Amino acid sequence: MTPIDHIRRDHDTLTAIRRDLHAHPELGMEEHRTADLVARKLEEWGIEVHRGVGGTGVVGVLREGAGNRAIGLRADMDALPMEEATDLPFRSTVPGRMHACGHDGHTAMLLGAAKYLAETRCFSGTVNLIFQPGEEGCGGALAMLADGLFERFPCDAIFGMHNRTGMDVGTYAVREGPAMAGGAFFDILVGGKGSHGARPEEGIDPVLTACHVATALQSIVSRNLSPRDPAVVSVTKVTGGDAYNVIPQTAVISGTARFFAREVGEEIEDAMRRLAEGVAAGFGATASLDWRLIFAPTVNAPEPTAAVVDAVRDLVGEAKLITTKPPVMGSEDFSFMLEQVPGAYLNLGNGPGFSPHHPGYAFNDAAIPFGAGLYARLVEMGLPKATET
Ligand code: NI
């Protein structure tokens, strides 16, 4: 019997957990009820539990046999600040909060793998079950790392997954190398000199300066980066001024940049600072850049990627494996963990429907045994029981 078939016996239990989480969504770093539910389930199944890792994070540890290798499996637990627009019977009970990215499903899948591994114990080594808070730009991965995640729970390889709308349930997608972009948010404060709107000669106009800076920023991707380095620079917000007849003192340009290598992100940051300061100086104004790296690029290491490929083939066969999906410009903070421990991040089919972050999005419970089963198989194949040789 494959882990998928085995875990199907618990499908009702896991679905009930998933729907309970869905009805009680919590924002990043505030997952108190969720973390408590996760910890209690792990304890119920006889798994060693560490609460409060990086805020509301939970780590379960399963040891078996004499194997000295360790695998980390990671799921995210947070919901989004948005109103749910489904009429599911287990829809969100909290106004303005919704599990619109399926992290409730991710949590249920990792719990399913935990229960299976605790029961069957067909591995030799250590499994670290990492339930991460605050993935949605809230710094949850970094909080766990700052709390000594991999010093306290050393791992030789780590794995994570995200559901994907439009891929059939029971299919898996993975690719070696860059899989998702790194992302930074930026604010450029342009300083001028206020004056009457009818007497521009007495001031330095930060609004006109900001417009020129915003235009100049579009030359970074086209002129400063190699065409072989895909990247995005989007100015998404320009603010400044309060009145029709007042030239304000300041204006602010804000936006996001995406890139597939940290060095490319640094090139963008340098070019942005140079352009902003230089263009502003030309107008007699000043500019200062505040650049914040929110997500590192998600880069899958060769060996763990091959392990995913092997596990998928073993579980469901070659036909259910997709290795041709191009990298996406979206971001994921599992990337910060992947910078410290080699690992792989994969996509799991969620069937048709709305994409994540849409108010009508719905996680497909049929995917639970496939996600949990793959986690389990990665452990069984990565930490094999000693066999007679
Ligand atoms: Ni997500």
mmCIF file with all atom_site columns, N, CA, C and O in Angstrom, residues 21 71 152 176 184 188 200 237 249 300 302 353 357 384:
data_model
loop_
_atom_site.group_PDB
_atom_site.id
_atom_site.type_symbol
_atom_site.label_atom_id
_atom_site.label_alt_id
_atom_site.label_comp_id
_atom_site.label_asym_id
_atom_site.label_entity_id
_atom_site.label_seq_id
_atom_site.pdbx_PDB_ins_code
_atom_site.Cartn_x
_atom_site.Cartn_y
_atom_site.Cartn_z
_atom_site.occupancy
_atom_site.B_iso_or_equiv
_atom_site.pdbx_formal_charge
_atom_site.auth_seq_id
_atom_site.auth_comp_id
_atom_site.auth_asym_id
_atom_site.auth_atom_id
_atom_site.pdbx_PDB_model_num
ATOM 1  N N  . LEU A 1 21  ? -9.627  24.692 10.444  1.00 0.00 ? 21  LEU A N  1
ATOM 2  C CA . LEU A 1 21  ? -8.651  25.780 10.268  1.00 0.00 ? 21  LEU A CA 1
ATOM 3  C C  . LEU A 1 21  ? -9.220  26.843 9.334   1.00 0.00 ? 21  LEU A C  1
ATOM 4  O O  . LEU A 1 21  ? -9.046  28.042 9.551   1.00 0.00 ? 21  LEU A O  1
ATOM 5  N N  . ILE A 1 71  ? 15.547  14.998 7.772   1.00 0.00 ? 71  ILE A N  1
ATOM 6  C CA . ILE A 1 71  ? 14.795  15.687 6.721   1.00 0.00 ? 71  ILE A CA 1
ATOM 7  C C  . ILE A 1 71  ? 13.811  16.635 7.378   1.00 0.00 ? 71  ILE A C  1
ATOM 8  O O  . ILE A 1 71  ? 13.170  16.291 8.382   1.00 0.00 ? 71  ILE A O  1
ATOM 9  N N  . ARG A 1 152 ? 18.820  24.179 16.182  1.00 0.00 ? 152 ARG A N  1
ATOM 10 C CA . ARG A 1 152 ? 18.088  23.324 17.129  1.00 0.00 ? 152 ARG A CA 1
ATOM 11 C C  . ARG A 1 152 ? 17.564  22.056 16.466  1.00 0.00 ? 152 ARG A C  1
ATOM 12 O O  . ARG A 1 152 ? 17.444  21.014 17.106  1.00 0.00 ? 152 ARG A O  1
ATOM 13 N N  . GLU A 1 176 ? 14.426  22.103 -11.084 1.00 0.00 ? 176 GLU A N  1
ATOM 14 C CA . GLU A 1 176 ? 15.710  22.405 -10.446 1.00 0.00 ? 176 GLU A CA 1
ATOM 15 C C  . GLU A 1 176 ? 16.084  23.851 -10.718 1.00 0.00 ? 176 GLU A C  1
ATOM 16 O O  . GLU A 1 176 ? 15.742  24.403 -11.762 1.00 0.00 ? 176 GLU A O  1
ATOM 17 N N  . ALA A 1 184 ? 11.605  42.463 -3.462  1.00 0.00 ? 184 ALA A N  1
ATOM 18 C CA . ALA A 1 184 ? 11.886  43.560 -2.535  1.00 0.00 ? 184 ALA A CA 1
ATOM 19 C C  . ALA A 1 184 ? 10.783  44.602 -2.673  1.00 0.00 ? 184 ALA A C  1
ATOM 20 O O  . ALA A 1 184 ? 10.169  44.724 -3.735  1.00 0.00 ? 184 ALA A O  1
ATOM 21 N N  . ILE A 1 188 ? 11.058  55.532 -2.216  1.00 0.00 ? 188 ILE A N  1
ATOM 22 C CA . ILE A 1 188 ? 12.047  56.587 -2.475  1.00 0.00 ? 188 ILE A CA 1
ATOM 23 C C  . ILE A 1 188 ? 11.442  57.908 -2.008  1.00 0.00 ? 188 ILE A C  1
ATOM 24 O O  . ILE A 1 188 ? 10.410  58.351 -2.538  1.00 0.00 ? 188 ILE A O  1
ATOM 25 N N  . PRO A 1 200 ? 6.481   78.729 -8.817  1.00 0.00 ? 200 PRO A N  1
ATOM 26 C CA . PRO A 1 200 ? 7.399   77.580 -8.799  1.00 0.00 ? 200 PRO A CA 1
ATOM 27 C C  . PRO A 1 200 ? 8.860   78.002 -8.668  1.00 0.00 ? 200 PRO A C  1
ATOM 28 O O  . PRO A 1 200 ? 9.671   77.242 -8.148  1.00 0.00 ? 200 PRO A O  1
ATOM 29 N N  . LYS A 1 237 ? 3.055   53.080 -6.701  1.00 0.00 ? 237 LYS A N  1
ATOM 30 C CA . LYS A 1 237 ? 2.452   54.134 -5.879  1.00 0.00 ? 237 LYS A CA 1
ATOM 31 C C  . LYS A 1 237 ? 3.309   55.382 -5.970  1.00 0.00 ? 237 LYS A C  1
ATOM 32 O O  . LYS A 1 237 ? 4.523   55.312 -5.797  1.00 0.00 ? 237 LYS A O  1
ATOM 33 N N  . GLN A 1 249 ? 6.618   69.759 -0.021  1.00 0.00 ? 249 GLN A N  1
ATOM 34 C CA . GLN A 1 249 ? 8.023   69.620 0.362   1.00 0.00 ? 249 GLN A CA 1
ATOM 35 C C  . GLN A 1 249 ? 8.599   68.286 -0.110  1.00 0.00 ? 249 GLN A C  1
ATOM 36 O O  . GLN A 1 249 ? 9.782   68.184 -0.403  1.00 0.00 ? 249 GLN A O  1
ATOM 37 N N  . ASN A 1 300 ? 15.793  25.705 -6.081  1.00 0.00 ? 300 ASN A N  1
ATOM 38 C CA . ASN A 1 300 ? 15.779  24.280 -5.735  1.00 0.00 ? 300 ASN A CA 1
ATOM 39 C C  . ASN A 1 300 ? 17.134  23.640 -6.036  1.00 0.00 ? 300 ASN A C  1
ATOM 40 O O  . ASN A 1 300 ? 17.675  23.768 -7.136  1.00 0.00 ? 300 ASN A O  1
ATOM 41 N N  . PRO A 1 302 ? 19.918  20.604 -6.693  1.00 0.00 ? 302 PRO A N  1
ATOM 42 C CA . PRO A 1 302 ? 19.818  19.440 -7.586  1.00 0.00 ? 302 PRO A CA 1
ATOM 43 C C  . PRO A 1 302 ? 19.388  18.142 -6.887  1.00 0.00 ? 302 PRO A C  1
ATOM 44 O O  . PRO A 1 302 ? 18.427  17.499 -7.334  1.00 0.00 ? 302 PRO A O  1
ATOM 45 N N  . GLY A 1 353 ? -10.557 26.230 -10.736 1.00 0.00 ? 353 GLY A N  1
ATOM 46 C CA . GLY A 1 353 ? -11.128 27.163 -9.760  1.00 0.00 ? 353 GLY A CA 1
ATOM 47 C C  . GLY A 1 353 ? -10.377 28.476 -9.739  1.00 0.00 ? 353 GLY A C  1
ATOM 48 O O  . GLY A 1 353 ? -9.550  28.750 -10.618 1.00 0.00 ? 353 GLY A O  1
ATOM 49 N N  . HIS A 1 357 ? -5.438  33.884 -3.369  1.00 0.00 ? 357 HIS A N  1
ATOM 50 C CA . HIS A 1 357 ? -5.597  35.312 -3.061  1.00 0.00 ? 357 HIS A CA 1
ATOM 51 C C  . HIS A 1 357 ? -6.852  35.903 -3.706  1.00 0.00 ? 357 HIS A C  1
ATOM 52 O O  . HIS A 1 357 ? -7.084  37.105 -3.610  1.00 0.00 ? 357 HIS A O  1
ATOM 53 N N  . PRO A 1 384 ? 16.178  5.836  4.334   1.00 0.00 ? 384 PRO A N  1
ATOM 54 C CA . PRO A 1 384 ? 15.782  4.427  4.210   1.00 0.00 ? 384 PRO A CA 1
ATOM 55 C C  . PRO A 1 384 ? 16.135  3.628  5.462   1.00 0.00 ? 384 PRO A C  1
ATOM 56 O O  . PRO A 1 384 ? 17.163  3.877  6.095   1.00 0.00 ? 384 PRO A O  1
#
